[in-house]
C-alpha positions as a Markdown table, in Angstrom:
| # | Residue | x | y | z |
|---|---|---|---|---|
| 1 | Met | -8.9 | -110.6 | 17.4 |
| 2 | Val | -8.2 | -113.3 | 20.0 |
| 3 | Met | -5.6 | -115.2 | 17.9 |
| 4 | Pro | -3.1 | -112.3 | 17.3 |
| 5 | Tyr | -3.8 | -110.9 | 20.8 |
| 6 | Thr | -3.0 | -114.1 | 22.6 |
| 7 | Ala | -0.1 | -115.0 | 20.4 |
| 8 | Ile | 1.6 | -111.6 | 21.0 |
| 9 | Gln | 0.7 | -111.6 | 24.7 |
| 10 | Phe | 2.2 | -115.0 | 25.6 |
| 11 | Thr | 5.2 | -114.5 | 23.3 |
| 12 | Val | 6.2 | -111.2 | 25.0 |
| 13 | Leu | 5.4 | -112.6 | 28.4 |
| 14 | His | 7.6 | -115.6 | 27.9 |
| 15 | Lys | 10.5 | -113.4 | 26.6 |
| 16 | Leu | 10.2 | -111.0 | 29.6 |
| 17 | Lys | 10.1 | -113.8 | 32.1 |
| 18 | Thr | 13.0 | -115.5 | 30.4 |
| 19 | Phe | 15.0 | -112.3 | 30.6 |
| 20 | Ala | 14.1 | -111.7 | 34.2 |
| 21 | Ser | 14.7 | -115.3 | 35.4 |
| 22 | Gly | 17.7 | -116.1 | 33.2 |
| 23 | Ser | 16.0 | -119.3 | 32.0 |
| 24 | Ser | 13.6 | -120.1 | 29.2 |
| 25 | Lys | 12.0 | -123.0 | 31.1 |
| 26 | Thr | 8.5 | -122.2 | 32.3 |
| 27 | Glu | 9.0 | -124.1 | 35.5 |
| 28 | Asn | 11.6 | -121.6 | 36.6 |
| 29 | His | 9.4 | -118.6 | 35.9 |
| 30 | Ile | 7.2 | -119.3 | 38.9 |
| 31 | Asn | 10.2 | -118.3 | 41.2 |
| 32 | Leu | 10.0 | -114.7 | 40.0 |
| 33 | Ser | 9.0 | -112.1 | 42.6 |
| 34 | Pro | 5.3 | -111.1 | 42.5 |
| 35 | Tyr | 6.0 | -107.5 | 41.3 |
| 36 | Leu | 8.0 | -108.9 | 38.3 |
| 37 | Ser | 5.0 | -111.1 | 37.4 |
| 38 | Tyr | 2.7 | -108.0 | 37.5 |
| 39 | Ile | 5.1 | -105.9 | 35.4 |
| 40 | Ser | 5.6 | -108.7 | 32.8 |
| 41 | Gly | 1.9 | -109.2 | 32.5 |
| 42 | Ala | 1.2 | -105.5 | 32.1 |
| 43 | Leu | 3.9 | -105.1 | 29.4 |
| 44 | Ala | 2.7 | -108.2 | 27.5 |
| 45 | Gly | -0.9 | -106.9 | 27.6 |
| 46 | Cys | 0.2 | -103.5 | 26.2 |
| 47 | Ala | 2.1 | -105.1 | 23.4 |
| 48 | Ala | -0.8 | -107.4 | 22.5 |
| 49 | Thr | -3.2 | -104.6 | 22.6 |
| 50 | Val | -1.3 | -102.4 | 20.2 |
| 51 | Gly | -0.7 | -105.3 | 17.9 |
| 52 | Ser | -4.4 | -106.4 | 17.7 |
| 53 | Tyr | -6.3 | -103.2 | 18.5 |
| 54 | Pro | -8.0 | -102.6 | 15.1 |
| 55 | Phe | -9.7 | -106.1 | 15.4 |
| 56 | Asp | -10.9 | -105.2 | 18.9 |
| 57 | Leu | -12.4 | -101.9 | 17.6 |
| 58 | Leu | -14.1 | -103.7 | 14.8 |
| 59 | Arg | -15.5 | -106.4 | 17.1 |
| 60 | Thr | -16.9 | -103.8 | 19.5 |
| 61 | Ile | -18.5 | -101.8 | 16.7 |
| 62 | Leu | -20.1 | -104.9 | 15.1 |
| 63 | Ala | -21.4 | -106.1 | 18.5 |
| 64 | Ser | -22.8 | -102.7 | 19.5 |
| 65 | Gln | -24.7 | -101.8 | 16.3 |
| 66 | Gly | -27.8 | -103.9 | 17.0 |
| 67 | Glu | -30.5 | -104.3 | 14.4 |
| 68 | Pro | -30.9 | -103.1 | 11.6 |
| 69 | Lys | -27.2 | -103.5 | 11.1 |
| 70 | Val | -25.1 | -100.5 | 10.1 |
| 71 | Tyr | -22.3 | -102.8 | 8.8 |
| 72 | Pro | -23.1 | -106.2 | 7.4 |
| 73 | Asn | -19.6 | -107.5 | 7.9 |
| 74 | Met | -16.1 | -106.6 | 9.1 |
| 75 | Arg | -14.9 | -105.4 | 5.8 |
| 76 | Ser | -17.6 | -102.8 | 5.4 |
| 77 | Ala | -16.9 | -101.5 | 8.9 |
| 78 | Phe | -13.2 | -101.3 | 8.2 |
| 79 | Met | -13.7 | -99.4 | 4.9 |
| 80 | Asp | -16.1 | -96.9 | 6.5 |
| 81 | Ile | -13.8 | -96.2 | 9.4 |
| 82 | Val | -10.8 | -95.6 | 7.1 |
| 83 | His | -12.9 | -93.5 | 4.8 |
| 84 | Thr | -14.5 | -91.3 | 7.5 |
| 85 | Arg | -11.7 | -91.1 | 10.1 |
| 86 | Gly | -8.6 | -92.3 | 8.3 |
| 87 | Phe | -6.3 | -95.1 | 9.4 |
| 88 | Gln | -5.9 | -93.4 | 12.8 |
| 89 | Gly | -9.6 | -94.1 | 13.3 |
| 90 | Leu | -8.7 | -97.8 | 13.6 |
| 91 | Tyr | -6.9 | -96.9 | 16.9 |
| 92 | Ser | -9.8 | -94.8 | 18.2 |
| 93 | Gly | -9.9 | -95.3 | 22.0 |
| 94 | Leu | -6.4 | -96.8 | 22.2 |
| 95 | Ser | -5.3 | -94.6 | 25.1 |
| 96 | Pro | -8.2 | -95.6 | 27.5 |
| 97 | Thr | -7.7 | -99.2 | 26.3 |
| 98 | Leu | -4.0 | -99.1 | 27.4 |
| 99 | Val | -5.0 | -97.5 | 30.7 |
| 100 | Glu | -7.4 | -100.4 | 31.2 |
| 101 | Ile | -5.1 | -103.2 | 30.0 |
| 102 | Ile | -2.1 | -102.3 | 32.2 |
| 103 | Pro | -3.8 | -103.0 | 35.5 |
| 104 | Tyr | -6.0 | -105.8 | 34.0 |
| 105 | Ala | -3.2 | -107.8 | 32.5 |
| 106 | Gly | -0.9 | -107.1 | 35.4 |
| 107 | Leu | -3.5 | -108.3 | 37.9 |
| 108 | Gln | -4.5 | -111.3 | 35.8 |
| 109 | Phe | -0.9 | -112.6 | 35.3 |
| 110 | Gly | 0.3 | -111.5 | 38.7 |
| 111 | Thr | -2.5 | -113.1 | 40.7 |
| 112 | Tyr | -2.4 | -116.2 | 38.5 |
| 113 | Asp | 1.3 | -116.8 | 39.4 |
| 114 | Thr | 0.4 | -116.0 | 43.1 |
| 115 | Phe | -2.4 | -118.6 | 43.0 |
| 116 | Lys | -0.1 | -121.1 | 41.4 |
| 117 | Arg | 2.4 | -120.6 | 44.2 |
| 118 | Trp | -0.3 | -121.1 | 46.8 |
| 119 | Gly | -1.5 | -124.2 | 45.0 |
| 120 | Met | 2.0 | -125.7 | 44.9 |
| 121 | Ala | 2.4 | -124.9 | 48.7 |
| 122 | Trp | -0.9 | -126.6 | 49.3 |
| 123 | Asn | 0.2 | -129.7 | 47.3 |
| 124 | His | 3.5 | -129.7 | 49.2 |
| 125 | Arg | 1.7 | -129.8 | 52.5 |
| 126 | Tyr | -1.1 | -132.2 | 51.8 |
| 127 | Ser | 0.1 | -134.4 | 48.9 |
| 128 | Asn | 2.2 | -137.5 | 49.3 |
| 129 | Thr | 2.9 | -137.9 | 45.6 |
| 130 | Ala | 6.3 | -137.3 | 43.9 |
| 131 | Ala | 4.7 | -134.6 | 41.7 |
| 132 | Glu | 3.6 | -132.5 | 44.6 |
| 133 | Asp | 4.9 | -129.3 | 43.0 |
| 134 | Asn | 3.0 | -129.9 | 39.8 |
| 135 | Leu | -0.5 | -128.6 | 39.6 |
| 136 | Ser | -3.2 | -130.6 | 37.9 |
| 137 | Ser | -5.1 | -129.2 | 34.9 |
| 138 | Phe | -8.1 | -128.6 | 37.2 |
| 139 | Gln | -5.9 | -126.7 | 39.7 |
| 140 | Leu | -4.5 | -124.6 | 36.9 |
| 141 | Phe | -8.1 | -123.9 | 35.7 |
| 142 | Leu | -9.1 | -122.7 | 39.1 |
| 143 | Cys | -6.0 | -120.5 | 39.4 |
| 144 | Gly | -6.9 | -118.9 | 36.0 |
| 145 | Leu | -10.6 | -118.6 | 36.9 |
| 146 | Ala | -9.8 | -116.8 | 40.1 |
| 147 | Ala | -7.2 | -114.6 | 38.5 |
| 148 | Gly | -9.6 | -113.6 | 35.6 |
| 149 | Thr | -12.4 | -112.9 | 38.0 |
| 150 | Cys | -10.2 | -110.6 | 40.3 |
| 151 | Ala | -8.9 | -108.7 | 37.3 |
| 152 | Lys | -12.3 | -108.2 | 35.7 |
| 153 | Leu | -14.0 | -107.1 | 38.9 |
| 154 | Val | -11.3 | -104.5 | 39.6 |
| 155 | Cys | -10.9 | -103.2 | 36.0 |
| 156 | His | -14.5 | -103.4 | 34.6 |
| 157 | Pro | -15.2 | -99.6 | 34.9 |
| 158 | Leu | -12.2 | -98.9 | 32.7 |
| 159 | Asp | -13.5 | -101.4 | 30.1 |
| 160 | Val | -16.9 | -99.6 | 30.1 |
| 161 | Val | -15.1 | -96.2 | 29.4 |
| 162 | Lys | -13.0 | -97.8 | 26.7 |
| 163 | Lys | -16.0 | -99.2 | 24.9 |
| 164 | Arg | -17.8 | -95.8 | 25.1 |
| 165 | Phe | -14.8 | -94.3 | 23.1 |
| 166 | Gln | -14.9 | -97.2 | 20.6 |
| 167 | Ile | -18.6 | -96.7 | 19.7 |
| 168 | Glu | -18.5 | -92.9 | 19.4 |
| 169 | Gly | -20.6 | -91.8 | 16.5 |
| 170 | Leu | -22.0 | -95.2 | 15.8 |
| 171 | Gln | -25.5 | -95.1 | 14.3 |
| 172 | Arg | -27.9 | -97.6 | 15.9 |
| 173 | His | -31.5 | -98.0 | 16.8 |
| 174 | Pro | -32.5 | -96.2 | 20.1 |
| 175 | Arg | -33.7 | -99.4 | 21.7 |
| 176 | Tyr | -30.0 | -100.5 | 21.9 |
| 177 | Gly | -29.2 | -97.5 | 24.0 |
| 178 | Ala | -28.5 | -93.8 | 23.5 |
| 179 | Arg | -26.1 | -93.0 | 20.8 |
| 180 | Val | -22.6 | -91.9 | 21.9 |
| 181 | Glu | -21.9 | -88.7 | 19.8 |
| 182 | His | -18.6 | -88.4 | 18.1 |
| 183 | Arg | -16.1 | -86.7 | 20.5 |
| 184 | Ala | -18.7 | -86.9 | 23.3 |
| 185 | Tyr | -15.9 | -87.0 | 25.9 |
| 186 | Arg | -12.8 | -84.9 | 26.1 |
| 187 | Asn | -10.7 | -87.6 | 27.7 |
| 188 | Met | -11.0 | -90.6 | 29.9 |
| 189 | Leu | -11.4 | -88.7 | 33.2 |
| 190 | Asp | -14.2 | -86.6 | 31.6 |
| 191 | Ala | -15.9 | -89.8 | 30.4 |
| 192 | Met | -15.8 | -91.3 | 33.9 |
| 193 | Gln | -17.1 | -88.2 | 35.5 |
| 194 | Arg | -20.0 | -87.8 | 33.1 |
| 195 | Ile | -21.0 | -91.5 | 33.4 |
| 196 | Leu | -21.0 | -91.1 | 37.2 |
| 197 | Gln | -23.0 | -87.9 | 36.9 |
| 198 | Leu | -25.6 | -89.2 | 34.5 |
| 199 | Glu | -25.8 | -92.9 | 35.4 |
| 200 | Gly | -24.2 | -93.2 | 38.9 |
| 201 | Trp | -21.8 | -96.0 | 40.0 |
| 202 | Ala | -24.0 | -98.6 | 38.3 |
| 203 | Gly | -23.1 | -97.0 | 35.0 |
| 204 | Leu | -19.5 | -98.0 | 35.4 |
| 205 | Tyr | -20.4 | -101.6 | 36.1 |
| 206 | Lys | -22.9 | -102.1 | 33.3 |
| 207 | Gly | -22.5 | -105.6 | 31.9 |
| 208 | Ile | -20.3 | -106.8 | 34.8 |
| 209 | Ile | -22.0 | -110.2 | 35.2 |
| 210 | Pro | -22.0 | -111.4 | 31.5 |
| 211 | Ser | -18.5 | -109.9 | 31.1 |
| 212 | Thr | -17.1 | -111.8 | 34.0 |
| 213 | Val | -18.9 | -115.0 | 33.0 |
| 214 | Lys | -17.3 | -114.7 | 29.6 |
| 215 | Ala | -13.8 | -113.5 | 30.5 |
| 216 | Ala | -13.0 | -115.5 | 33.6 |
| 217 | Pro | -13.5 | -119.1 | 32.1 |
| 218 | Ala | -12.0 | -118.0 | 28.8 |
| 219 | Gly | -8.9 | -116.8 | 30.5 |
| 220 | Ala | -8.8 | -120.0 | 32.7 |
| 221 | Val | -8.9 | -122.2 | 29.6 |
| 222 | Thr | -6.3 | -120.1 | 27.9 |
| 223 | Phe | -3.9 | -120.4 | 30.8 |
| 224 | Val | -4.4 | -124.2 | 31.0 |
| 225 | Ala | -3.9 | -124.6 | 27.2 |
| 226 | Tyr | -0.7 | -122.4 | 27.4 |
| 227 | Glu | 0.7 | -124.4 | 30.4 |
| 228 | Leu | 0.1 | -127.8 | 28.8 |
| 229 | Thr | 1.4 | -126.7 | 25.4 |
| 230 | Ser | 4.5 | -125.1 | 26.9 |
| 231 | Asp | 5.2 | -128.3 | 28.8 |
| 232 | Trp | 4.7 | -130.4 | 25.7 |
| 233 | Leu | 7.0 | -128.2 | 23.6 |
| 234 | Glu | 9.7 | -128.1 | 26.2 |
| 235 | Ser | 9.6 | -131.9 | 26.6 |
| 236 | Thr | 9.6 | -132.5 | 22.9 |
| 237 | Phe | 12.3 | -130.1 | 21.7 |
| 238 | Asn | 14.6 | -130.0 | 24.8 |
């Protein structure tokens, strides 16, 4: 799931920023206004979500089934979903996922660019080196870590709702939690209201700590890898 998602996301992001800035060089994209960074990130996240969503659905189902396993592998899960729900079943929960990804990706990329600008300003004030406007790999990692943490803390309730839709009707042992019946929620608003009613605010933040511990460093490493790879490609082919 991560490979097509990341590839689509950064490709679309680069194209959008190139269009907005009039330059394909990554170094010129930092001068975009903050709201364009947020919009570019949100649109890139939407494109990546639509392109890789079936893999996200399969991953969530396989991770949520517990023991004994309902599906031994991804192929069996794929075939059962197609057989019982049709191919549209592979996009079950897409709407709440898009509602989640728009603010999440927008915040992640928007705040990342903002933190980068702050880092460059800090270097410009306190550094005496010639490369004062260039952030180190560690500084890029910190920017990505902070951006990922902010986005996850704000958008986690939407992620919880999305996963409830994804595991509707999944048979699993009761010790892994109550089964979410098929079509248990009419829509996303209904899901949030029922979670609040039955589980309180804590229900919307279930799993926030492991989710943040996973997502924030992973996003930070991805940002650093993207920045270094982009710089290498530009220096090699330009």
